[in-house]
Tab-separated table of C-alpha atoms in Angstrom:
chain	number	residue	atom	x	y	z
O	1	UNK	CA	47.638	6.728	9.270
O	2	UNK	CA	46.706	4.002	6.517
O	3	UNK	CA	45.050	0.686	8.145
O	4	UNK	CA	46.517	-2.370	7.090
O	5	UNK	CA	44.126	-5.305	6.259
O	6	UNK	CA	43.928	-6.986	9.841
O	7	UNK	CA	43.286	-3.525	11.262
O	8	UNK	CA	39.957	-3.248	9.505
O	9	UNK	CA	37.712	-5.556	10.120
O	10	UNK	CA	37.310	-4.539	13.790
O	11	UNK	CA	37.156	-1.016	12.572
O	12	UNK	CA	33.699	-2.255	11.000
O	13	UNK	CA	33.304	-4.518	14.083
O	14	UNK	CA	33.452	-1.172	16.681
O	15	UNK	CA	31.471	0.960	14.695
O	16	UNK	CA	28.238	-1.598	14.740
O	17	UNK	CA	26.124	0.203	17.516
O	18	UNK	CA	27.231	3.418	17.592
O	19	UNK	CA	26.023	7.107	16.469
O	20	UNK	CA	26.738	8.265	13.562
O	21	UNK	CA	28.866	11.100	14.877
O	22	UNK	CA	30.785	8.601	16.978
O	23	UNK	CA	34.430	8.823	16.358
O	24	UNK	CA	34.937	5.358	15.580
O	25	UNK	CA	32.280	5.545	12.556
O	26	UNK	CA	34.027	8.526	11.432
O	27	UNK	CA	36.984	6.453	10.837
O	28	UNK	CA	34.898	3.790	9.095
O	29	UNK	CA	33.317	6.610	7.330
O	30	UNK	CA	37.186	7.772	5.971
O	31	UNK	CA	38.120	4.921	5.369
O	32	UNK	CA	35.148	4.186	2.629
O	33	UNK	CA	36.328	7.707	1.192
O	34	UNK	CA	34.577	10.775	3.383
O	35	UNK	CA	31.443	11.290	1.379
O	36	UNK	CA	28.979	9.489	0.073
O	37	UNK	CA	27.820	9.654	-2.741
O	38	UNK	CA	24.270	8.762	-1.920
O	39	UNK	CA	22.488	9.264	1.189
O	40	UNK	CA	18.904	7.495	1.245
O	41	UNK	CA	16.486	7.461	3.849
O	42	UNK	CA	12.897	5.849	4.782
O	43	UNK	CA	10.629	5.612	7.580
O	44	UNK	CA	10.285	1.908	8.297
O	45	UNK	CA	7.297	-0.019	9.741
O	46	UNK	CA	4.943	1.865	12.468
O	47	UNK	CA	5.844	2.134	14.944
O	48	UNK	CA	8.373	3.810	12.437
O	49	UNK	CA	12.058	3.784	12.754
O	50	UNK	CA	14.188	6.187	10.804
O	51	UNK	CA	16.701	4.042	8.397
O	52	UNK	CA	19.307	5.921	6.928
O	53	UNK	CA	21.746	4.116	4.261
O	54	UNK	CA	25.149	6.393	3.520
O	55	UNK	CA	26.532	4.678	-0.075
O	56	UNK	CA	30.274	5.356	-0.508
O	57	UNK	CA	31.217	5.377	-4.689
O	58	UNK	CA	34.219	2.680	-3.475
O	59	UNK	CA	31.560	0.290	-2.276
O	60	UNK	CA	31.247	0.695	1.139
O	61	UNK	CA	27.787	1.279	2.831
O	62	UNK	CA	26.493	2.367	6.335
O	63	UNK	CA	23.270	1.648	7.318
O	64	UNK	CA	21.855	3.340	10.271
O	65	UNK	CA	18.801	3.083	12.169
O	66	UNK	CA	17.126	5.925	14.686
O	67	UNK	CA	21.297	7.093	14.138
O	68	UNK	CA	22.644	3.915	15.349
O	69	UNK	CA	24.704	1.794	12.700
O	70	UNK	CA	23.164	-2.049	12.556
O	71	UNK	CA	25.028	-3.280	9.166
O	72	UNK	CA	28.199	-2.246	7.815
O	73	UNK	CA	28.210	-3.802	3.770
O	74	UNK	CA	31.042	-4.253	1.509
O	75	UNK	CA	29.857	-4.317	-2.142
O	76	UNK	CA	32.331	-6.357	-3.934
O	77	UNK	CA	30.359	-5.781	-7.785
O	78	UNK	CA	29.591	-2.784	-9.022
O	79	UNK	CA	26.475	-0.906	-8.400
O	80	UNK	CA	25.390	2.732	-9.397
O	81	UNK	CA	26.722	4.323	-6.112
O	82	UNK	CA	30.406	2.107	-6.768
O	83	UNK	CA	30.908	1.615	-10.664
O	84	UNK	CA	34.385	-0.206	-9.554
O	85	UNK	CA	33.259	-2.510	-6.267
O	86	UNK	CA	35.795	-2.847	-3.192
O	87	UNK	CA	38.507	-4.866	-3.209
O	88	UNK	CA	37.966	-7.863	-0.872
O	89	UNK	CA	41.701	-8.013	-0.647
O	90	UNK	CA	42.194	-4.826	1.280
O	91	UNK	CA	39.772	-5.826	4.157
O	92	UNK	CA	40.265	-9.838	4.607
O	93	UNK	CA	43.953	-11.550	3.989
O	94	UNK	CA	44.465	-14.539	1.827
O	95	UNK	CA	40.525	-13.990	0.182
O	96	UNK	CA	40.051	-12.186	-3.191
O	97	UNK	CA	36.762	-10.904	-4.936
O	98	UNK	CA	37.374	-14.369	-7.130
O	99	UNK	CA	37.178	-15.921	-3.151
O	100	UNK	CA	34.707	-19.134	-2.916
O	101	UNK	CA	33.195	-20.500	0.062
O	102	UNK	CA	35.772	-22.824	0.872
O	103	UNK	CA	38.859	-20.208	0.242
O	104	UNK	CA	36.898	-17.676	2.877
O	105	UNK	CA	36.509	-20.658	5.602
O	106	UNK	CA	39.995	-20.464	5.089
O	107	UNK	CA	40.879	-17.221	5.440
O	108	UNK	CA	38.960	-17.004	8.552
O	109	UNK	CA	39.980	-20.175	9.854
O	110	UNK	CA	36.794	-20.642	10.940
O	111	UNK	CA	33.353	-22.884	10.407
O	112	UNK	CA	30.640	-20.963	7.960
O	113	UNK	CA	27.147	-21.650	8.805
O	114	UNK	CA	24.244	-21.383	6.320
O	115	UNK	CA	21.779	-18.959	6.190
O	116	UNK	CA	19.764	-18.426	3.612
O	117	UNK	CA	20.115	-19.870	-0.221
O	118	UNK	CA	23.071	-18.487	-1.657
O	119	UNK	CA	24.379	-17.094	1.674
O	120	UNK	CA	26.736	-18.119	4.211
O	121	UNK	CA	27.841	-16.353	7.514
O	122	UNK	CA	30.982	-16.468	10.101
O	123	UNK	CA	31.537	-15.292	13.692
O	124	UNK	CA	33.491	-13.370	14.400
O	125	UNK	CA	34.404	-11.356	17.738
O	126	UNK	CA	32.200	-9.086	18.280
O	127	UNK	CA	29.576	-9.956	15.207
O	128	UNK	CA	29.265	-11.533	12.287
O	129	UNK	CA	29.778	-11.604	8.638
O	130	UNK	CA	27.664	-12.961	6.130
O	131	UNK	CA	28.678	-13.480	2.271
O	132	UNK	CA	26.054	-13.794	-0.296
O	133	UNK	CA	27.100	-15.465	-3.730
O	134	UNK	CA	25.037	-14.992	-7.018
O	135	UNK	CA	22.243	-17.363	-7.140
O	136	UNK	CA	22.676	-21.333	-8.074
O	137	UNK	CA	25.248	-22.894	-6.041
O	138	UNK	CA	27.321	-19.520	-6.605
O	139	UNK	CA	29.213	-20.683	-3.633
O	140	UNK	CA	30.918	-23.347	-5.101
O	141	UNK	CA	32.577	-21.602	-8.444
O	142	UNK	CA	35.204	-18.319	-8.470
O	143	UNK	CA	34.091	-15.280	-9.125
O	144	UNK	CA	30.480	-15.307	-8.339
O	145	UNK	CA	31.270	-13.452	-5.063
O	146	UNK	CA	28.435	-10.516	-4.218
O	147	UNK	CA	28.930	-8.516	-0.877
O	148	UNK	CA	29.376	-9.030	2.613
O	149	UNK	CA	27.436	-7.842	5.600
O	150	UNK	CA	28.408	-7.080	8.991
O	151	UNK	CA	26.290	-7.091	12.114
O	152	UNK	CA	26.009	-7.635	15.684
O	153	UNK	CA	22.573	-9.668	15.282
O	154	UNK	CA	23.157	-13.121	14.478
O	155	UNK	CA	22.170	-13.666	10.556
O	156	UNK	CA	18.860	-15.428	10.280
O	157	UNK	CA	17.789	-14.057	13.320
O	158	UNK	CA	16.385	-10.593	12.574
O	159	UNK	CA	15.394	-8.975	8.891
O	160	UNK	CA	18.498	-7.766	7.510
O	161	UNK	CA	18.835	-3.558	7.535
O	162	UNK	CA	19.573	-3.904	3.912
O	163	UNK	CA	16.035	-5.162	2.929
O	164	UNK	CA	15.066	-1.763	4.288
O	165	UNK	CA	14.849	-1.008	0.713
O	166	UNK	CA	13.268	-4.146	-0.808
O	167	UNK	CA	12.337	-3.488	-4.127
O	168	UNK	CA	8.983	-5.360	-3.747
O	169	UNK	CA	7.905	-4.585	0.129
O	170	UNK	CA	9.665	-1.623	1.726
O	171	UNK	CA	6.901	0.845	-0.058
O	172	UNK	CA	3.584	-0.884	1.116
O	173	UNK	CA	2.685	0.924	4.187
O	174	UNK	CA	0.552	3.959	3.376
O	175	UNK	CA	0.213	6.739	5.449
O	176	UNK	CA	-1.936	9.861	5.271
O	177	UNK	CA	-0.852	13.059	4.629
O	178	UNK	CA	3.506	12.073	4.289
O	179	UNK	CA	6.125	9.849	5.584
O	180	UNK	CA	5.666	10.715	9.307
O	181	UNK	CA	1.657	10.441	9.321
O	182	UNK	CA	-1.037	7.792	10.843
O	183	UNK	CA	-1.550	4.639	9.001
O	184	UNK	CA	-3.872	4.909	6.043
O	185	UNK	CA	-5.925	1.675	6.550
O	186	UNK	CA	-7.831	0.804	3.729
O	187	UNK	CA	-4.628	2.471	1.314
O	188	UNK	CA	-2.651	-0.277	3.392
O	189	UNK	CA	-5.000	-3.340	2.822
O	190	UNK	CA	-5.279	-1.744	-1.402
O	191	UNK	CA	-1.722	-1.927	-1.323
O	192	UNK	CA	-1.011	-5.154	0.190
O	193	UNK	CA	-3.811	-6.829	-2.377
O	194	UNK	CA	-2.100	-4.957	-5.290
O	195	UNK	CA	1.436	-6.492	-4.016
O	196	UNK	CA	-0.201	-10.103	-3.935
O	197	UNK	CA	-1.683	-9.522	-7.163
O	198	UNK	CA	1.734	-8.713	-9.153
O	199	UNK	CA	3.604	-11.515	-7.006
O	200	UNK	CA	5.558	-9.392	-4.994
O	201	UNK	CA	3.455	-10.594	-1.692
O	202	UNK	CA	2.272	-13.906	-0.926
O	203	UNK	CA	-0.736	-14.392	1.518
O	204	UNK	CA	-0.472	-16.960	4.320
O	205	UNK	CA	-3.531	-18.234	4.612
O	206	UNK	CA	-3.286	-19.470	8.357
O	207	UNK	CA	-3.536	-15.907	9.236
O	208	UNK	CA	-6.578	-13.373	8.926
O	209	UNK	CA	-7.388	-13.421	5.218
O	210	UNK	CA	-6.498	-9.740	3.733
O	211	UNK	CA	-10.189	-9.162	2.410
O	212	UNK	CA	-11.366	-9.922	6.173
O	213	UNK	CA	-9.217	-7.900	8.135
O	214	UNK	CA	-11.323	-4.520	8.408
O	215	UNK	CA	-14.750	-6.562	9.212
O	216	UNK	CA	-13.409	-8.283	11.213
O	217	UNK	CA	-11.739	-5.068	13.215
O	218	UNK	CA	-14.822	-3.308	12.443
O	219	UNK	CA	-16.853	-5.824	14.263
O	220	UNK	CA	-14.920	-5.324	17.574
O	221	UNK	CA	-14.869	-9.157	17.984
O	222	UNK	CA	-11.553	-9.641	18.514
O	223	UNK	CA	-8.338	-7.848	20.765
O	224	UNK	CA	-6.328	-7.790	17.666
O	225	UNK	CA	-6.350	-8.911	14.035
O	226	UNK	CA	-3.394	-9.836	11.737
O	227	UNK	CA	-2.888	-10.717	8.303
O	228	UNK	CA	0.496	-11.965	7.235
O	229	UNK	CA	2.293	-11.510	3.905
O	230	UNK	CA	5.443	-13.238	2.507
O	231	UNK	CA	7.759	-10.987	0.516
O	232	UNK	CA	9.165	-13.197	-2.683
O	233	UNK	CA	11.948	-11.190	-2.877
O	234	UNK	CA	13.906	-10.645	0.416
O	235	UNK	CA	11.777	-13.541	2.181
O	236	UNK	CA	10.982	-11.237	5.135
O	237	UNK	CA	6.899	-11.701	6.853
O	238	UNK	CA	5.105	-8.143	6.710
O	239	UNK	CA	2.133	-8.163	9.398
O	240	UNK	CA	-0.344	-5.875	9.615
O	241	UNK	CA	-2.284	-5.580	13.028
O	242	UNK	CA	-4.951	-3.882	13.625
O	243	UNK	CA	-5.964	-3.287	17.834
O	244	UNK	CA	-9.254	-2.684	18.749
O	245	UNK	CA	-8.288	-0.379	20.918
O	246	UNK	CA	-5.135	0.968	19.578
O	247	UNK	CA	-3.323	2.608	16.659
O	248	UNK	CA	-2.804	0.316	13.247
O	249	UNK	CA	1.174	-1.427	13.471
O	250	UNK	CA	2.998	-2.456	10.200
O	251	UNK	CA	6.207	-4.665	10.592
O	252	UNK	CA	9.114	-6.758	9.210
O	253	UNK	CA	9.950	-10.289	10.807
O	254	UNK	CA	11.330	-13.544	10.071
O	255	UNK	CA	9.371	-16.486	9.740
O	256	UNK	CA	10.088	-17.643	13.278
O	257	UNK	CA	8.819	-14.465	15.206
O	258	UNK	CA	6.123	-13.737	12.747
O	259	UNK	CA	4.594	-17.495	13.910
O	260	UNK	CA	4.966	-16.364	17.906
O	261	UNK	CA	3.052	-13.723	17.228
O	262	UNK	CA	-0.434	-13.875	19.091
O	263	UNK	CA	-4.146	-14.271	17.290
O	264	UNK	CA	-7.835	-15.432	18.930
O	265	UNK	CA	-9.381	-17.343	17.150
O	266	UNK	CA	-11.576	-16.162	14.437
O	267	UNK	CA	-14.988	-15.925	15.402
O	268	UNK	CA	-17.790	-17.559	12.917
O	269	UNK	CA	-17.980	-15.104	9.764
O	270	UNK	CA	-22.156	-14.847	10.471
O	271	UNK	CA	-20.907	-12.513	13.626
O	272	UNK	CA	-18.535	-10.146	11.561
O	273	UNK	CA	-19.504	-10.823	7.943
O	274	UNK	CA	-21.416	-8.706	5.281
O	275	UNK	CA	-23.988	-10.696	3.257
O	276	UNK	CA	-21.983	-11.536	0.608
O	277	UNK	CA	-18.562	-12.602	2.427
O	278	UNK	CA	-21.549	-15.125	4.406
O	279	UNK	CA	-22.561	-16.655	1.125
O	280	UNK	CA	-19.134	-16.807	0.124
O	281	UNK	CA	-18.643	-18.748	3.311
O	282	UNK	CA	-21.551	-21.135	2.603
O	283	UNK	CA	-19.466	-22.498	0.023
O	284	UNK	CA	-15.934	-22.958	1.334
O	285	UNK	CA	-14.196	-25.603	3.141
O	286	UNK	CA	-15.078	-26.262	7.022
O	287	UNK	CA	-13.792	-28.107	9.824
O	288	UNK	CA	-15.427	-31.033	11.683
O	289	UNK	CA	-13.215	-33.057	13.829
O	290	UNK	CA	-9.422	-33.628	14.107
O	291	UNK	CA	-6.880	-35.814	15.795
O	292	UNK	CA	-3.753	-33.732	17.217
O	293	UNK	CA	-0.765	-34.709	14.785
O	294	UNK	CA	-2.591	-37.145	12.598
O	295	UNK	CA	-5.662	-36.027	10.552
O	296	UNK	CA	-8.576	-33.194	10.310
O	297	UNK	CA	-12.136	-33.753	9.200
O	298	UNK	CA	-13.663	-30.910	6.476
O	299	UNK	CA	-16.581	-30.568	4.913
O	300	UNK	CA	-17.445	-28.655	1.882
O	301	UNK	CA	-21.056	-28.692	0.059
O	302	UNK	CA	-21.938	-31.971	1.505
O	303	UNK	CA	-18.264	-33.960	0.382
O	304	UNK	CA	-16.178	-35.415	3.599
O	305	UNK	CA	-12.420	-34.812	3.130
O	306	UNK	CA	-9.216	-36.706	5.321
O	307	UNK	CA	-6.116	-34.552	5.491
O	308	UNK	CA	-4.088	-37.807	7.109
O	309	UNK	CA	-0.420	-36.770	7.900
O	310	UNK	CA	2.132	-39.413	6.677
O	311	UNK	CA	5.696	-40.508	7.039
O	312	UNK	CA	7.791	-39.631	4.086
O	313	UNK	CA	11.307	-40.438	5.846
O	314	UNK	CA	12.730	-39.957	9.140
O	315	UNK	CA	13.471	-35.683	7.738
O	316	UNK	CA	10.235	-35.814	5.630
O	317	UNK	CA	6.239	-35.860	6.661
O	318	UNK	CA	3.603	-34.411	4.675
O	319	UNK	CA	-0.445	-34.836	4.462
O	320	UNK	CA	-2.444	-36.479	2.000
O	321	UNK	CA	-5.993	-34.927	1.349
O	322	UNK	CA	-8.299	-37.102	0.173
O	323	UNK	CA	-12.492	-37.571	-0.809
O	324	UNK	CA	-13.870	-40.285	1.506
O	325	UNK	CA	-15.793	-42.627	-1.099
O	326	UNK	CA	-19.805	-43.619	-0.065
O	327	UNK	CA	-18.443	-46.740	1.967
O	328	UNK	CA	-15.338	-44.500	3.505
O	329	UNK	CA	-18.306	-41.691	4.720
O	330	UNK	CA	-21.014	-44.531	5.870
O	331	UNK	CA	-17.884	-46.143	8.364
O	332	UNK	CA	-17.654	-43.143	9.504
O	333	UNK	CA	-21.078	-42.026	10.024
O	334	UNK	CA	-20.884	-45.791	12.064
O	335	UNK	CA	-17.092	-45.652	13.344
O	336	UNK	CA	-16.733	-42.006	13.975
O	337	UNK	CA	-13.692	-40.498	15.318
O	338	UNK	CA	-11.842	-44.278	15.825
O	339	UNK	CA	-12.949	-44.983	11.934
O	340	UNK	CA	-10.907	-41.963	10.656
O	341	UNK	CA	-7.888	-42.486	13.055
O	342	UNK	CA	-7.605	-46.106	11.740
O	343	UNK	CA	-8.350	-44.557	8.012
O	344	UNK	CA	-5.395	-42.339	8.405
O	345	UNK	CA	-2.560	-44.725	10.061
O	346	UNK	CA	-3.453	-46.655	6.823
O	347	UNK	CA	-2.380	-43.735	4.933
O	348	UNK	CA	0.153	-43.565	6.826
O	349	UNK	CA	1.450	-46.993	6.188
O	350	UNK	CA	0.641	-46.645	2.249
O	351	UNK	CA	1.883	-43.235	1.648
O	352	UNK	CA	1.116	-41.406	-1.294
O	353	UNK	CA	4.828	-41.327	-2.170
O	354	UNK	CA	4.731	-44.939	-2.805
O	355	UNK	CA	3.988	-45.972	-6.384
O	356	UNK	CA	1.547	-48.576	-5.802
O	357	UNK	CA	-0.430	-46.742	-2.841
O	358	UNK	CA	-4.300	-46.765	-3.281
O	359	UNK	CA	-3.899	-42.640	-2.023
O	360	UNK	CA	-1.715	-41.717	-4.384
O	361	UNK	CA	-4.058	-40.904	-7.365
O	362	UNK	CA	-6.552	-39.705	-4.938
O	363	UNK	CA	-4.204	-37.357	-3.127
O	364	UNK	CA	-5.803	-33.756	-4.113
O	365	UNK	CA	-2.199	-32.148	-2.665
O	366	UNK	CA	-0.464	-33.845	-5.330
O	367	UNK	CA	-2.398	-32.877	-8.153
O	368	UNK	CA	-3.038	-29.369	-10.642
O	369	UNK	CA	-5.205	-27.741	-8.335
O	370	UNK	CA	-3.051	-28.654	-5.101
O	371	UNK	CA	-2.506	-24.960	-4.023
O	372	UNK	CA	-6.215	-24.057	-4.398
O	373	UNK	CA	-7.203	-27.214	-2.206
O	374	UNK	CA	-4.202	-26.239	0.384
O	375	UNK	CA	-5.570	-23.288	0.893
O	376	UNK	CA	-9.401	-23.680	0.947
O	377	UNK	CA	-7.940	-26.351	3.818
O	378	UNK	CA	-5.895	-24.026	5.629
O	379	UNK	CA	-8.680	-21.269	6.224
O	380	UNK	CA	-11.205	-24.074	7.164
O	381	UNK	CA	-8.753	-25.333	10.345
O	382	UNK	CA	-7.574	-21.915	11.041
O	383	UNK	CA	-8.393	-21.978	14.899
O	384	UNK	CA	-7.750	-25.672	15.440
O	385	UNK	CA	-3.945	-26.129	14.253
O	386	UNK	CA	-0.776	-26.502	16.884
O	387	UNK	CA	0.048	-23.761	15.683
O	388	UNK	CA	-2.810	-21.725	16.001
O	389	UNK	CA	-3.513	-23.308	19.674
O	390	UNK	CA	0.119	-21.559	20.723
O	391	UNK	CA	-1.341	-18.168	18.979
O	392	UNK	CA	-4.563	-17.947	21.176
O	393	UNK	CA	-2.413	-19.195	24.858
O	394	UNK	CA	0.154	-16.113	23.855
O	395	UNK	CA	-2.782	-13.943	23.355
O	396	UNK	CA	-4.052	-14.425	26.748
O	397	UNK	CA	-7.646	-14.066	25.707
């Protein structure tokens, strides 16, 4: 018996969860059209999971992990599995594939709530569905509709099933000898520097710097070490752990859980470091002294530098980094820690986001090189952050 329109939503709604040879998938699975035309699978992450995506040619797709369905998508432009796209019309009254954000709040009578650019969600009973529009305020303007996603996990919470299949990170992870072996270390790190290198990755530098991570595990210094990685496609963290006493992992998060996760801090590169990562160090940025919430102290080949935090608005605070000047370094070398913590609440007061603040031309985060400075600063106050304070408590060590 056909479904009308009202009927099958929860159809998608009481498959989420179940095996695929569940009845109620079956139905789902009918309902797309029987077959698929594509079936694609990948092991994901290690510990690996088994995700298995089931592409219907009218624009329905099942994704399944370890045989359990987590997202249920409705492709509403064509793709090479549906040349035609589904028909928004047959699964949600009132809302077309020409639907924009405010004709779907109406057609579910319900609040959206953003979720990521481009992307709104709605609860529903049972789940959720989230609607992504092309890019640039797609929202706003008819037909610039995409898909819609259905899950049980609320959106923004946990990495998406469909960036399983990320066209810039799902194939990092290296493994030796096929898809079900051991992690392939040093293939890993290669493959992760190559990803950085071409864009697809970006390196967060308040983690364990890529180059460092097998010296560092080598050395035996540390429980665990972690570099994170920022996929510039699908936005999702990729960390890569290696245990002293333990297999390699390899996994997916969002931003929130990827910052939970637990680090020591870094021991002094002398303890771990080859000759030439030791000279490198010689060079770089260090930390001195620091202020919780207001300022750090660095040091780098004999220059002083303030990063002073600084009230943009009541949303908005940022840091200034600045070169103390010869009189700036000599009332400190006579003021010390009460010098610089006056120093910075008058950068605080004369923000460099005023036009006629004496920081402003001196600010090096404002400036051409502001990313190299950021993250020479970032490595030098890796272990001495808020952040990085809540890494080594949740690492118990």
């Amino acid at each position: 018996m056909a479904l009308t329109r009202k009927q099958r939503i929860p159809l998608i709604l009481d498959a989420l969860w179940l095996a695929e040879a569940d009845p109620a998938v079956g139905q789902l699975v009918a309902v797309f059209g029987d077959d698929p035309v594509e079936i694609a699978e990948r092991h994901v992450g290690e510990p690996a999971h088994l995700s298995r995506r089931l592409l219907f040619a009218s624009g329905g797709e099942i994704i399944l992990h370890d045989d359990m369905v987590v997202q249920v998508l409705l492709r509403l432009t064509p793709t090479s599995a549906a040349p035609q796209g589904l028909d928004l019309s047959e699964w949600v009254p009132k809302a077309t594939n020409d639907a924009t954000l405010d004709v779907l709040k109406k057609a579910f009578t319900t609040q959206p709530h953003y979720s990521r650019p481009d992307t709104w969600y709605f609860a529903l009973d049972g789940g959720y569905v989230e609607f992504s529009f092309a890019k640039g305020q797609g929202w706003k303007t008819p037909k610039n509709l995409e898909s819609a996603s259905f899950t049980v996990d609320k959106p923004g919470l946990a990495c998406s099933p469909a960036d399983d299949d990320c066209p810039a990170c799902s194939d990092i992870l290296v493994r030796e000898g096929g898809p079900e072996g051991a992690v392939d270390v040093d293939g890993t790190v290669a493959s992760l520097t190559a990803a950085v290198s071409e864009g697809r990755l970006k390196e967060n530098n308040t983690w364990v710097a890529l180059n460092d991570l097998t010296m560092l595990h080598a050395s035996r210094l540390m429980e665990r070490v972690e570099s994170q990685l920022t996929c510039t496609v699908c936005r999702r963290i990729t960390c890569f752990t290696l245990f002293r006493d333990a297999p390699a992992a390899f996994g997916y998060y969002l931003l929130n859980d990827a910052q939970r996760r637990p680090l020591e801090a870094i021991p002094p590169v002398e303890l771990w470091g080859d000759e030439a990562r030791i000279t490198q160090d010689r060079d770089a940025m260090h930390y001195v002294d620091h202020e919780a919430g207001s300022w750090f102290l660095v040091e780098q080949q004999g220059t002083l530098y303030l990063d002073a935090r600084y009230v943009v608005n009541s949303m908005v605070d940022l840091s200034a980094l600045i070169a103390l000047t010869d009189v700036e370094v000599a009332a400190y070398r006579d003021g010390g820690h009460d010098y610089l913590s006056r120093l910075a609440t008058k950068i605080n007061n004369k923000g460099p986001h005023l036009e006629d603040s004496p920081y402003r031309e001196r600010n090096l985060l404002g400036g051409a090189d502001e990313k190299i400075y950021r993250a020479a600063l970032d490595r030098a106050i890796i272990n001495h952050t808020w952040a990085a304070r809540q890494r080594q408590a949740s690492s118990g060590i």
